[in-house]
């Protein structure tokens, strides 16, 4: 199954992606995680991406699209994948369509996580992520770790992403509305979009997402 996950920063894309990809046995492809891994490894790609990420701006398409395609080319993605944070503008969506068409493939669905803007700001300001795995996400109020600053899942150190600071969040939301939201209409024209509310517990949102995706399967799998 090939799925795109969209939604504003703080909608819980990373958290849901982690659970959904386990349930569906497909890899979780997050361009944000790929960039962060490149930054921590000090690669050229990481150096090119860092300033844009720190400002909450989009990394240029020339860098992003190639990186996403390389990841989709990996053997573990042959039977499907969930894209989290890619595409993020219409040009990237067109590039993804061209990539899939070139491989005789198509998307099964675009899952749109909807969440009110004031909730987004609250969620992001208190968000803490694990240095080992950014899908291990906690919140200083809503999802406190058992020991402060320590990941419940793997014991890694929890930190606040530099782009989660409040001024950066405002810019990321602007970028989302300006650049990314239009791809929802782009995919609506292809009848691919299922919109669900991202409010409620992680389990509630996952249940909604699984129900929505069940109707979208085109590969005959259960
Ligand atoms: P995320 O972890 O998805 O919130 O992404 C963090 C940051 O990585 C974004 O604010 C962008 O700077 C960069 N980024 C991630 N995915 C993309 C993309 N598809 N296109 C451009 N920049 C991206």
PDB file of C-alpha atoms and ligand atoms in Angstrom:
ATOM      1  CA  UNK A   1       0.000   0.000   0.000  1.00  0.00           C
ATOM      2  CA  UNK A   2       1.282   3.479  -0.882  1.00  0.00           C
ATOM      3  CA  UNK A   3       0.060   6.282   1.314  1.00  0.00           C
ATOM      4  CA  UNK A   4       0.827   9.963   1.771  1.00  0.00           C
ATOM      5  CA  UNK A   5       0.225  11.501   5.193  1.00  0.00           C
ATOM      6  CA  UNK A   6      -0.486  15.240   5.276  1.00  0.00           C
ATOM      7  CA  UNK A   7      -1.387  17.640   8.033  1.00  0.00           C
ATOM      8  CA  UNK A   8       0.016  20.724   9.744  1.00  0.00           C
ATOM      9  CA  UNK A   9       3.055  20.524  11.991  1.00  0.00           C
ATOM     10  CA  UNK A  10       1.874  19.122  15.322  1.00  0.00           C
ATOM     11  CA  UNK A  11      -0.973  17.072  13.835  1.00  0.00           C
ATOM     12  CA  UNK A  12       0.740  13.911  15.064  1.00  0.00           C
ATOM     13  CA  UNK A  13       1.959  12.690  11.667  1.00  0.00           C
ATOM     14  CA  UNK A  14       5.131  11.125  13.081  1.00  0.00           C
ATOM     15  CA  UNK A  15       3.288   9.365  15.900  1.00  0.00           C
ATOM     16  CA  UNK A  16       0.550   8.040  13.638  1.00  0.00           C
ATOM     17  CA  UNK A  17       3.014   7.096  10.925  1.00  0.00           C
ATOM     18  CA  UNK A  18       4.905   4.921  13.383  1.00  0.00           C
ATOM     19  CA  UNK A  19       1.792   2.961  14.433  1.00  0.00           C
ATOM     20  CA  UNK A  20       0.208   2.771  10.981  1.00  0.00           C
ATOM     21  CA  UNK A  21       3.361   1.470   9.317  1.00  0.00           C
ATOM     22  CA  UNK A  22       3.641  -1.261  11.968  1.00  0.00           C
ATOM     23  CA  UNK A  23       0.000  -2.229  11.420  1.00  0.00           C
ATOM     24  CA  UNK A  24       0.381  -2.223   7.638  1.00  0.00           C
ATOM     25  CA  UNK A  25       3.929  -3.699   7.513  1.00  0.00           C
ATOM     26  CA  UNK A  26       5.299  -0.950   5.293  1.00  0.00           C
ATOM     27  CA  UNK A  27       8.252   1.385   5.883  1.00  0.00           C
ATOM     28  CA  UNK A  28       7.778   4.864   7.323  1.00  0.00           C
ATOM     29  CA  UNK A  29       9.494   7.375   5.048  1.00  0.00           C
ATOM     30  CA  UNK A  30       9.858  10.761   6.713  1.00  0.00           C
ATOM     31  CA  UNK A  31      11.822  13.370   4.767  1.00  0.00           C
ATOM     32  CA  UNK A  32      12.227  15.365   8.011  1.00  0.00           C
ATOM     33  CA  UNK A  33      13.844  12.308   9.669  1.00  0.00           C
ATOM     34  CA  UNK A  34      16.059  11.752   6.616  1.00  0.00           C
ATOM     35  CA  UNK A  35      17.236  15.367   6.792  1.00  0.00           C
ATOM     36  CA  UNK A  36      17.835  15.138  10.552  1.00  0.00           C
ATOM     37  CA  UNK A  37      19.856  11.927  10.075  1.00  0.00           C
ATOM     38  CA  UNK A  38      21.948  13.661   7.397  1.00  0.00           C
ATOM     39  CA  UNK A  39      22.539  16.616   9.698  1.00  0.00           C
ATOM     40  CA  UNK A  40      23.674  14.447  12.597  1.00  0.00           C
ATOM     41  CA  UNK A  41      25.980  12.498  10.257  1.00  0.00           C
ATOM     42  CA  UNK A  42      27.419  15.756   8.900  1.00  0.00           C
ATOM     43  CA  UNK A  43      26.747  14.909   5.227  1.00  0.00           C
ATOM     44  CA  UNK A  44      26.731  17.511   2.420  1.00  0.00           C
ATOM     45  CA  UNK A  45      22.997  17.025   2.081  1.00  0.00           C
ATOM     46  CA  UNK A  46      22.594  17.718   5.809  1.00  0.00           C
ATOM     47  CA  UNK A  47      24.677  20.892   5.488  1.00  0.00           C
ATOM     48  CA  UNK A  48      22.494  22.085   2.606  1.00  0.00           C
ATOM     49  CA  UNK A  49      19.282  21.386   4.537  1.00  0.00           C
ATOM     50  CA  UNK A  50      20.151  22.721   7.983  1.00  0.00           C
ATOM     51  CA  UNK A  51      19.607  26.468   7.572  1.00  0.00           C
ATOM     52  CA  UNK A  52      16.227  25.958   5.905  1.00  0.00           C
ATOM     53  CA  UNK A  53      15.107  23.556   8.608  1.00  0.00           C
ATOM     54  CA  UNK A  54      16.247  25.790  11.443  1.00  0.00           C
ATOM     55  CA  UNK A  55      14.190  28.632   9.966  1.00  0.00           C
ATOM     56  CA  UNK A  56      11.154  26.384   9.438  1.00  0.00           C
ATOM     57  CA  UNK A  57      11.377  26.876   5.661  1.00  0.00           C
ATOM     58  CA  UNK A  58      11.174  24.165   3.043  1.00  0.00           C
ATOM     59  CA  UNK A  59      14.436  22.644   1.873  1.00  0.00           C
ATOM     60  CA  UNK A  60      14.718  23.263  -1.897  1.00  0.00           C
ATOM     61  CA  UNK A  61      13.018  20.732  -4.150  1.00  0.00           C
ATOM     62  CA  UNK A  62      16.261  19.849  -6.002  1.00  0.00           C
ATOM     63  CA  UNK A  63      17.612  18.397  -2.759  1.00  0.00           C
ATOM     64  CA  UNK A  64      14.393  16.977  -1.351  1.00  0.00           C
ATOM     65  CA  UNK A  65      12.956  15.141  -4.338  1.00  0.00           C
ATOM     66  CA  UNK A  66      16.136  13.193  -5.100  1.00  0.00           C
ATOM     67  CA  UNK A  67      16.480  12.173  -1.467  1.00  0.00           C
ATOM     68  CA  UNK A  68      12.872  10.967  -1.305  1.00  0.00           C
ATOM     69  CA  UNK A  69      13.224   9.039  -4.576  1.00  0.00           C
ATOM     70  CA  UNK A  70      16.405   7.332  -3.369  1.00  0.00           C
ATOM     71  CA  UNK A  71      14.579   6.214  -0.242  1.00  0.00           C
ATOM     72  CA  UNK A  72      11.588   4.919  -2.252  1.00  0.00           C
ATOM     73  CA  UNK A  73      14.034   2.970  -4.441  1.00  0.00           C
ATOM     74  CA  UNK A  74      15.276   0.973  -1.425  1.00  0.00           C
ATOM     75  CA  UNK A  75      14.278  -2.722  -1.455  1.00  0.00           C
ATOM     76  CA  UNK A  76      12.153  -2.482   1.706  1.00  0.00           C
ATOM     77  CA  UNK A  77       9.872   0.022  -0.060  1.00  0.00           C
ATOM     78  CA  UNK A  78       9.134  -2.252  -3.034  1.00  0.00           C
ATOM     79  CA  UNK A  79       5.755  -3.387  -1.695  1.00  0.00           C
ATOM     80  CA  UNK A  80       4.644  -0.023  -0.395  1.00  0.00           C
ATOM     81  CA  UNK A  81       5.394   2.807   1.992  1.00  0.00           C
ATOM     82  CA  UNK A  82       3.914   5.608   3.996  1.00  0.00           C
ATOM     83  CA  UNK A  83       5.272   9.050   3.127  1.00  0.00           C
ATOM     84  CA  UNK A  84       5.330  11.438   6.079  1.00  0.00           C
ATOM     85  CA  UNK A  85       6.219  15.050   5.238  1.00  0.00           C
ATOM     86  CA  UNK A  86       6.633  14.465   1.502  1.00  0.00           C
ATOM     87  CA  UNK A  87       5.339  15.855  -0.784  1.00  0.00           C
ATOM     88  CA  UNK A  88       5.096  19.294   0.799  1.00  0.00           C
ATOM     89  CA  UNK A  89       4.275  21.432  -2.243  1.00  0.00           C
ATOM     90  CA  UNK A  90       2.640  20.961  -5.614  1.00  0.00           C
ATOM     91  CA  UNK A  91       5.922  20.606  -7.481  1.00  0.00           C
ATOM     92  CA  UNK A  92       6.949  17.739  -5.194  1.00  0.00           C
ATOM     93  CA  UNK A  93       3.498  16.151  -5.652  1.00  0.00           C
ATOM     94  CA  UNK A  94       3.957  16.275  -9.428  1.00  0.00           C
ATOM     95  CA  UNK A  95       7.448  14.797  -9.084  1.00  0.00           C
ATOM     96  CA  UNK A  96       6.049  11.971  -6.949  1.00  0.00           C
ATOM     97  CA  UNK A  97       3.325  11.268  -9.514  1.00  0.00           C
ATOM     98  CA  UNK A  98       5.958  11.145 -12.258  1.00  0.00           C
ATOM     99  CA  UNK A  99       8.168   8.837 -10.178  1.00  0.00           C
ATOM    100  CA  UNK A 100       5.274   6.456  -9.447  1.00  0.00           C
ATOM    101  CA  UNK A 101       4.014   6.486 -13.030  1.00  0.00           C
ATOM    102  CA  UNK A 102       7.556   5.756 -14.218  1.00  0.00           C
ATOM    103  CA  UNK A 103       7.514   2.627 -12.028  1.00  0.00           C
ATOM    104  CA  UNK A 104       3.984   1.590 -13.018  1.00  0.00           C
ATOM    105  CA  UNK A 105       2.732   2.457  -9.527  1.00  0.00           C
ATOM    106  CA  UNK A 106       0.108   4.717  -7.994  1.00  0.00           C
ATOM    107  CA  UNK A 107      -0.916   6.025  -4.601  1.00  0.00           C
ATOM    108  CA  UNK A 108      -3.703   4.234  -2.729  1.00  0.00           C
ATOM    109  CA  UNK A 109      -4.647   7.211  -0.622  1.00  0.00           C
ATOM    110  CA  UNK A 110      -3.750  10.506   0.973  1.00  0.00           C
ATOM    111  CA  UNK A 111      -4.570  10.668   4.667  1.00  0.00           C
ATOM    112  CA  UNK A 112      -5.227  14.238   5.763  1.00  0.00           C
ATOM    113  CA  UNK A 113      -4.952  14.810   9.528  1.00  0.00           C
ATOM    114  CA  UNK A 114      -7.092  17.767  10.535  1.00  0.00           C
ATOM    115  CA  UNK A 115      -6.454  19.720  13.723  1.00  0.00           C
ATOM    116  CA  UNK A 116      -7.407  23.268  14.825  1.00  0.00           C
ATOM    117  CA  UNK A 117      -4.612  25.853  14.734  1.00  0.00           C
ATOM    118  CA  UNK A 118      -4.616  26.772  18.467  1.00  0.00           C
ATOM    119  CA  UNK A 119      -4.287  23.086  19.325  1.00  0.00           C
ATOM    120  CA  UNK A 120      -1.324  22.789  16.951  1.00  0.00           C
ATOM    121  CA  UNK A 121       0.596  25.553  18.703  1.00  0.00           C
ATOM    122  CA  UNK A 122      -0.040  23.992  22.151  1.00  0.00           C
ATOM    123  CA  UNK A 123       1.036  20.576  20.932  1.00  0.00           C
ATOM    124  CA  UNK A 124       4.267  21.769  19.350  1.00  0.00           C
ATOM    125  CA  UNK A 125       5.397  24.117  22.099  1.00  0.00           C
ATOM    126  CA  UNK A 126       5.378  21.242  24.622  1.00  0.00           C
ATOM    127  CA  UNK A 127       6.637  18.561  22.276  1.00  0.00           C
ATOM    128  CA  UNK A 128       9.777  16.649  23.212  1.00  0.00           C
ATOM    129  CA  UNK A 129      11.296  14.048  20.909  1.00  0.00           C
ATOM    130  CA  UNK A 130      13.810  11.277  21.419  1.00  0.00           C
ATOM    131  CA  UNK A 131      17.306  11.750  20.017  1.00  0.00           C
ATOM    132  CA  UNK A 132      17.376   8.077  18.974  1.00  0.00           C
ATOM    133  CA  UNK A 133      14.052   8.025  17.127  1.00  0.00           C
ATOM    134  CA  UNK A 134      11.948  11.082  16.386  1.00  0.00           C
ATOM    135  CA  UNK A 135       8.814   8.946  16.214  1.00  0.00           C
ATOM    136  CA  UNK A 136       9.144   8.554  19.993  1.00  0.00           C
ATOM    137  CA  UNK A 137       7.277  11.719  20.847  1.00  0.00           C
ATOM    138  CA  UNK A 138       6.295  13.057  24.280  1.00  0.00           C
ATOM    139  CA  UNK A 139       4.657  16.200  25.601  1.00  0.00           C
ATOM    140  CA  UNK A 140       5.412  18.120  28.789  1.00  0.00           C
ATOM    141  CA  UNK A 141       1.678  18.206  29.648  1.00  0.00           C
ATOM    142  CA  UNK A 142      -0.273  15.731  27.525  1.00  0.00           C
ATOM    143  CA  UNK A 143       2.146  12.808  27.363  1.00  0.00           C
ATOM    144  CA  UNK A 144       4.718  13.078  30.115  1.00  0.00           C
ATOM    145  CA  UNK A 145       7.518  10.519  30.071  1.00  0.00           C
ATOM    146  CA  UNK A 146       7.868   8.445  33.253  1.00  0.00           C
ATOM    147  CA  UNK A 147      11.246  10.050  34.007  1.00  0.00           C
ATOM    148  CA  UNK A 148      11.718  13.666  32.938  1.00  0.00           C
ATOM    149  CA  UNK A 149      13.873  14.027  29.845  1.00  0.00           C
ATOM    150  CA  UNK A 150      14.105  10.260  29.199  1.00  0.00           C
ATOM    151  CA  UNK A 151      12.322   8.328  26.446  1.00  0.00           C
ATOM    152  CA  UNK A 152       9.956   5.638  27.841  1.00  0.00           C
ATOM    153  CA  UNK A 153      10.468   3.497  24.751  1.00  0.00           C
ATOM    154  CA  UNK A 154      14.251   3.288  24.452  1.00  0.00           C
ATOM    155  CA  UNK A 155      15.826   5.363  27.234  1.00  0.00           C
ATOM    156  CA  UNK A 156      17.102   7.991  24.770  1.00  0.00           C
ATOM    157  CA  UNK A 157      17.459  11.650  25.663  1.00  0.00           C
ATOM    158  CA  UNK A 158      14.387  13.817  25.028  1.00  0.00           C
ATOM    159  CA  UNK A 159      14.911  17.267  23.541  1.00  0.00           C
ATOM    160  CA  UNK A 160      12.982  20.117  21.955  1.00  0.00           C
ATOM    161  CA  UNK A 161      13.542  20.399  18.212  1.00  0.00           C
ATOM    162  CA  UNK A 162      15.025  23.815  17.428  1.00  0.00           C
ATOM    163  CA  UNK A 163      12.277  24.357  14.848  1.00  0.00           C
ATOM    164  CA  UNK A 164       9.632  23.723  17.544  1.00  0.00           C
ATOM    165  CA  UNK A 165      10.405  27.084  19.203  1.00  0.00           C
ATOM    166  CA  UNK A 166       7.332  29.332  19.028  1.00  0.00           C
ATOM    167  CA  UNK A 167       8.574  31.831  16.409  1.00  0.00           C
ATOM    168  CA  UNK A 168       9.631  28.951  14.151  1.00  0.00           C
ATOM    169  CA  UNK A 169       6.284  27.251  14.589  1.00  0.00           C
ATOM    170  CA  UNK A 170       4.442  30.345  13.280  1.00  0.00           C
ATOM    171  CA  UNK A 171       6.604  30.300  10.165  1.00  0.00           C
ATOM    172  CA  UNK A 172       6.127  26.552   9.690  1.00  0.00           C
ATOM    173  CA  UNK A 173       2.362  27.029   9.894  1.00  0.00           C
ATOM    174  CA  UNK A 174       2.525  29.839   7.311  1.00  0.00           C
ATOM    175  CA  UNK A 175       4.607  27.612   5.055  1.00  0.00           C
ATOM    176  CA  UNK A 176       2.096  24.799   5.559  1.00  0.00           C
ATOM    177  CA  UNK A 177      -0.865  26.965   4.554  1.00  0.00           C
ATOM    178  CA  UNK A 178       0.922  28.537   1.612  1.00  0.00           C
ATOM    179  CA  UNK A 179       2.835  25.585   0.167  1.00  0.00           C
ATOM    180  CA  UNK A 180       1.464  22.314   1.491  1.00  0.00           C
ATOM    181  CA  UNK A 181      -2.287  22.804   1.850  1.00  0.00           C
ATOM    182  CA  UNK A 182      -2.727  23.238  -1.925  1.00  0.00           C
ATOM    183  CA  UNK A 183      -1.588  19.637  -2.436  1.00  0.00           C
ATOM    184  CA  UNK A 184      -4.751  18.489  -0.640  1.00  0.00           C
ATOM    185  CA  UNK A 185      -6.793  19.993  -3.483  1.00  0.00           C
ATOM    186  CA  UNK A 186      -4.325  18.552  -5.981  1.00  0.00           C
ATOM    187  CA  UNK A 187      -4.983  15.063  -4.568  1.00  0.00           C
ATOM    188  CA  UNK A 188      -8.728  15.706  -4.193  1.00  0.00           C
ATOM    189  CA  UNK A 189      -8.814  16.102  -7.955  1.00  0.00           C
ATOM    190  CA  UNK A 190      -7.450  12.534  -8.091  1.00  0.00           C
ATOM    191  CA  UNK A 191     -10.050  11.336  -5.545  1.00  0.00           C
ATOM    192  CA  UNK A 192      -7.336  10.186  -3.182  1.00  0.00           C
ATOM    193  CA  UNK A 193      -7.994  12.228  -0.046  1.00  0.00           C
ATOM    194  CA  UNK A 194      -9.485  10.916   3.178  1.00  0.00           C
ATOM    195  CA  UNK A 195      -9.705  13.525   5.921  1.00  0.00           C
ATOM    196  CA  UNK A 196      -9.889  12.501   9.567  1.00  0.00           C
ATOM    197  CA  UNK A 197      -9.836  14.459  12.793  1.00  0.00           C
ATOM    198  CA  UNK A 198      -6.499  14.265  14.603  1.00  0.00           C
ATOM    199  CA  UNK A 199      -8.085  15.169  17.951  1.00  0.00           C
ATOM    200  CA  UNK A 200      -8.339  12.586  20.720  1.00  0.00           C
ATOM    201  CA  UNK A 201      -5.980   9.907  21.950  1.00  0.00           C
ATOM    202  CA  UNK A 202      -3.322   8.348  19.738  1.00  0.00           C
ATOM    203  CA  UNK A 203      -5.376   5.121  19.729  1.00  0.00           C
ATOM    204  CA  UNK A 204      -8.563   6.921  18.679  1.00  0.00           C
ATOM    205  CA  UNK A 205      -6.822   8.659  15.787  1.00  0.00           C
ATOM    206  CA  UNK A 206      -5.156   5.408  14.698  1.00  0.00           C
ATOM    207  CA  UNK A 207      -8.535   3.631  14.702  1.00  0.00           C
ATOM    208  CA  UNK A 208     -10.007   6.389  12.513  1.00  0.00           C
ATOM    209  CA  UNK A 209      -7.022   6.231  10.184  1.00  0.00           C
ATOM    210  CA  UNK A 210      -7.120   2.446   9.822  1.00  0.00           C
ATOM    211  CA  UNK A 211     -10.866   2.537   9.081  1.00  0.00           C
ATOM    212  CA  UNK A 212     -10.327   5.242   6.466  1.00  0.00           C
ATOM    213  CA  UNK A 213      -7.410   3.417   4.830  1.00  0.00           C
ATOM    214  CA  UNK A 214      -9.216   0.074   4.736  1.00  0.00           C
ATOM    215  CA  UNK A 215     -11.573   1.511   2.162  1.00  0.00           C
ATOM    216  CA  UNK A 216      -8.664   2.644   0.015  1.00  0.00           C
ATOM    217  CA  UNK A 217      -6.812  -0.640  -0.452  1.00  0.00           C
ATOM    218  CA  UNK A 218      -6.455  -1.482  -4.109  1.00  0.00           C
ATOM    219  CA  UNK A 219      -3.912  -4.291  -3.812  1.00  0.00           C
ATOM    220  CA  UNK A 220      -6.353  -6.898  -2.518  1.00  0.00           C
ATOM    221  CA  UNK A 221      -4.418  -7.435   0.728  1.00  0.00           C
ATOM    222  CA  UNK A 222      -6.282  -7.676   4.038  1.00  0.00           C
TER     223      UNK A 222
HETATM  224  P1  LIG B   1       9.186  17.440   9.691  1.00  0.00           P
HETATM  225  O1  LIG B   1       9.996  16.533  10.546  1.00  0.00           O
HETATM  226  O2  LIG B   1       8.355  16.692   8.679  1.00  0.00           O
HETATM  227  O3  LIG B   1       8.356  18.417  10.492  1.00  0.00           O
HETATM  228  O4  LIG B   1      10.214  18.316   8.831  1.00  0.00           O
HETATM  229  C1  LIG B   1      11.109  19.197   9.453  1.00  0.00           C
HETATM  230  C2  LIG B   1      11.689  20.172   8.442  1.00  0.00           C
HETATM  231  O5  LIG B   1      12.394  19.442   7.425  1.00  0.00           O
HETATM  232  C3  LIG B   1      10.683  21.015   7.685  1.00  0.00           C
HETATM  233  O6  LIG B   1      10.275  22.160   8.415  1.00  0.00           O
HETATM  234  C4  LIG B   1      11.496  21.383   6.436  1.00  0.00           C
HETATM  235  O7  LIG B   1      12.465  22.368   6.727  1.00  0.00           O
HETATM  236  C5  LIG B   1      12.259  20.087   6.161  1.00  0.00           C
HETATM  237  N1  LIG B   1      11.469  19.186   5.282  1.00  0.00           N
HETATM  238  C6  LIG B   1      10.938  17.980   5.595  1.00  0.00           C
HETATM  239  N2  LIG B   1      10.300  17.447   4.544  1.00  0.00           N
HETATM  240  C7  LIG B   1      10.417  18.343   3.536  1.00  0.00           C
HETATM  241  C8  LIG B   1       9.940  18.388   2.199  1.00  0.00           C
HETATM  242  N3  LIG B   1       9.193  17.402   1.667  1.00  0.00           N
HETATM  243  N4  LIG B   1      10.270  19.473   1.444  1.00  0.00           N
HETATM  244  C9  LIG B   1      11.027  20.474   1.935  1.00  0.00           C
HETATM  245  N5  LIG B   1      11.479  20.512   3.201  1.00  0.00           N
HETATM  246  C10 LIG B   1      11.177  19.453   4.003  1.00  0.00           C
END
